[in-house]
């Protein structure tokens, strides 16, 4: 089975690779990890939706994996998700694609009539993962934005307009490309911070990445 691990940054992937090597996986000269019949390649896309879409679509033009797994950290709109929690993202939405009115209000691209909210792969403006739920991780809904939210009025507008649990910068692009290319996929995220007025001192990035590495390591070991 060929698995592709997709991350925006190496910082999110390296601890997972190190853990797999400690568990007896081997790394070949091409950077592919091997364990029994499983081969795990990696794709570091860079930050943002454009980088994710371009890099992932290019990769699928070269080789199609049996399963693609998007990993990384995320901010949570929900305080009931503890920092360091690892979650499975089951749907994604675009959080800032649309138009701004003269009064400062925002109208998303679907409501503005610029896009059809039910034109595949969208369904009611969302991108859904059709793959079976893992069952052992909390299931969340993602909202993908071009800038990390840190200003309270902007955060309030997002939570008023969207029914989402977490915020990322690449999730919707990952869903979109996989759905178009009909590649099976998972999106696994770890909560590094709450979406609130920006205060990096309150973030738990190291804890989030450590817990993400544990969960992805266990997931791959069990395949």
C-alpha positions in Angstrom: 0.0 0.0 0.0 1.3 3.4 -1.0 0.6 6.3 1.4 1.4 9.9 0.9 1.8 12.1 4.0 1.1 15.8 3.1 2.2 18.6 5.3 2.6 22.4 4.9 5.9 22.5 6.8 8.7 20.1 7.6 8.3 21.0 11.3 5.0 19.1 11.3 6.5 16.0 9.6 10.0 15.4 11.0 8.8 14.2 14.5 6.6 11.7 12.9 9.4 10.4 10.7 11.7 10.1 13.7 9.1 8.2 15.6 8.5 5.7 12.8 12.3 5.1 12.5 12.4 4.4 16.2 9.7 1.8 15.6 11.8 -0.1 13.1 10.7 1.5 9.8 13.4 1.9 7.2 14.2 5.0 5.1 15.4 4.5 1.5 17.6 6.8 -0.6 14.5 8.4 -2.1 13.1 9.4 1.3 10.4 6.8 1.3 9.6 4.9 4.6 9.0 1.2 4.5 7.3 -1.2 6.9 6.1 -4.6 5.8 3.9 -3.9 2.7 3.5 -0.2 3.5 5.4 2.6 1.7 5.1 6.1 3.0 6.2 9.1 0.9 6.0 12.7 2.0 5.0 15.9 0.3 5.9 19.3 1.9 3.7 21.8 0.1 4.4 25.1 1.7 1.9 27.3 3.5 -1.5 28.3 2.1 -4.2 27.0 -0.3 -2.4 27.9 -3.6 0.8 26.0 -2.5 -1.3 23.0 -1.4 -3.4 22.8 -4.5 -0.5 23.2 -7.0 1.9 20.9 -5.2 -0.7 18.1 -4.6 -2.1 18.2 -8.1 1.4 18.1 -9.6 2.2 15.1 -7.4 -0.9 13.2 -8.5 0.2 13.8 -12.1 3.4 11.8 -11.3 2.1 9.1 -9.0 -1.2 8.4 -7.3 -1.1 7.0 -3.8 -3.6 4.5 -2.4 -4.2 6.9 0.5 -3.2 10.6 1.1 -3.1 11.9 4.7 -2.9 15.6 5.5 -1.2 16.2 8.8 -0.6 19.4 10.7 -1.6 21.8 13.5 -4.7 23.9 13.7 -6.5 26.5 15.8 -9.8 25.6 17.5 -12.9 27.7 17.7 -14.2 25.3 20.3 -12.8 25.4 23.9 -14.0 21.9 24.5 -11.2 20.7 22.4 -8.1 20.7 24.7 -4.9 22.0 23.4 -2.9 19.1 22.1 -6.0 17.2 21.0 -5.7 15.2 17.8 -8.8 15.3 15.6 -10.1 13.9 12.2 -11.4 16.6 9.9 -14.4 15.3 8.1 -15.5 18.4 6.1 -14.0 21.7 5.0 -15.3 25.2 4.0 -13.7 28.2 2.4 -13.7 31.0 5.0 -12.7 34.1 3.1 -13.6 33.7 -0.6 -16.2 36.2 -1.6 -16.9 39.9 -1.6 -16.7 42.7 0.9 -19.5 45.2 1.0 -19.1 48.9 1.5 -20.3 48.6 5.1 -17.5 46.1 5.8 -19.7 43.0 5.8 -18.6 39.9 4.0 -20.7 37.8 1.5 -19.2 34.4 0.7 -18.8 33.4 -3.0 -21.8 31.0 -2.9 -24.2 33.5 -1.4 -22.9 36.2 -3.8 -23.8 33.9 -6.8 -20.2 33.6 -7.9 -20.1 29.8 -7.3 -22.7 27.0 -7.2 -22.8 25.6 -3.7 -23.7 22.2 -5.0 -21.4 22.0 -8.0 -19.2 18.9 -7.3 -17.1 18.4 -5.3 -19.1 20.9 -3.2 -22.2 19.9 -1.3 -24.1 22.8 0.2 -20.9 24.8 0.1 -18.9 22.2 2.0 -16.3 19.6 0.9 -16.9 16.3 2.6 -14.6 13.3 3.0 -16.5 10.2 1.8 -14.0 7.8 3.5 -15.1 5.9 6.6 -14.6 7.7 9.9 -11.7 6.4 11.9 -13.8 6.2 15.1 -10.9 6.7 17.6 -10.5 10.5 17.0 -13.0 13.3 17.5 -14.6 14.4 14.2 -14.5 18.1 13.4 -15.4 20.5 10.7 -12.7 22.7 9.2 -12.7 26.3 8.0 -9.8 27.3 5.7 -8.6 30.9 5.6 -5.8 32.8 4.0 -4.8 34.6 7.2 -4.7 33.1 10.7 -7.4 34.8 12.7 -6.3 37.0 15.7 -8.6 40.0 15.7 -11.7 39.6 17.8 -14.3 41.3 15.5 -13.0 39.2 12.6 -13.2 36.0 14.7 -16.7 36.9 15.7 -17.7 37.3 12.1 -16.3 33.9 11.2 -18.1 32.1 14.0 -21.3 33.9 13.1 -21.1 33.0 9.4 -19.7 29.5 9.6 -20.4 26.3 11.5 -16.8 25.2 12.0 -14.7 23.7 14.8 -11.2 24.4 13.6 -9.3 26.8 11.4 -6.5 25.9 9.0 -4.7 27.5 6.0 -4.7 24.5 3.6 -7.5 22.1 4.5 -10.1 23.0 1.8 -7.5 22.8 -0.9 -6.4 19.4 0.2 -10.0 18.2 0.2 -10.7 19.8 -3.2 -7.8 18.2 -5.0 -8.4 14.8 -3.6 -12.1 14.8 -4.4 -11.4 16.0 -8.0 -8.7 13.3 -8.5 -10.7 10.6 -6.7 -7.9 9.8 -4.3 -8.8 8.4 -0.9 -7.8 10.7 1.9 -7.7 11.5 5.6 -7.1 14.8 7.3 -5.6 14.5 10.8 -4.9 17.7 12.8 -3.7 18.5 16.3 -4.9 21.6 18.2 -2.1 24.0 18.9 -4.1 27.1 19.9 -7.6 28.6 20.3 -8.8 31.0 17.7 -8.9 34.1 19.9 -7.1 37.5 20.1 -3.5 36.6 19.1 -1.2 35.6 22.0 1.5 33.2 20.9 2.5 32.6 24.5 -0.7 30.7 25.0 -0.1 28.3 22.1 1.0 24.7 22.7 2.8 23.9 19.4 5.3 21.4 20.7 2.6 19.5 22.6 0.4 19.5 19.5 3.1 18.1 17.3 4.2 15.5 19.8 0.6 14.2 20.1 0.2 14.3 16.3 3.3 12.2 15.9 2.0 9.7 18.4 -1.4 9.4 16.6 0.0 9.2 13.1 2.6 6.7 14.2 -0.1 4.5 15.7 -2.3 4.9 12.6 0.4 3.9 10.2 1.6 1.0 12.4 -1.9 -0.4 12.4 -2.3 -0.4 8.6 
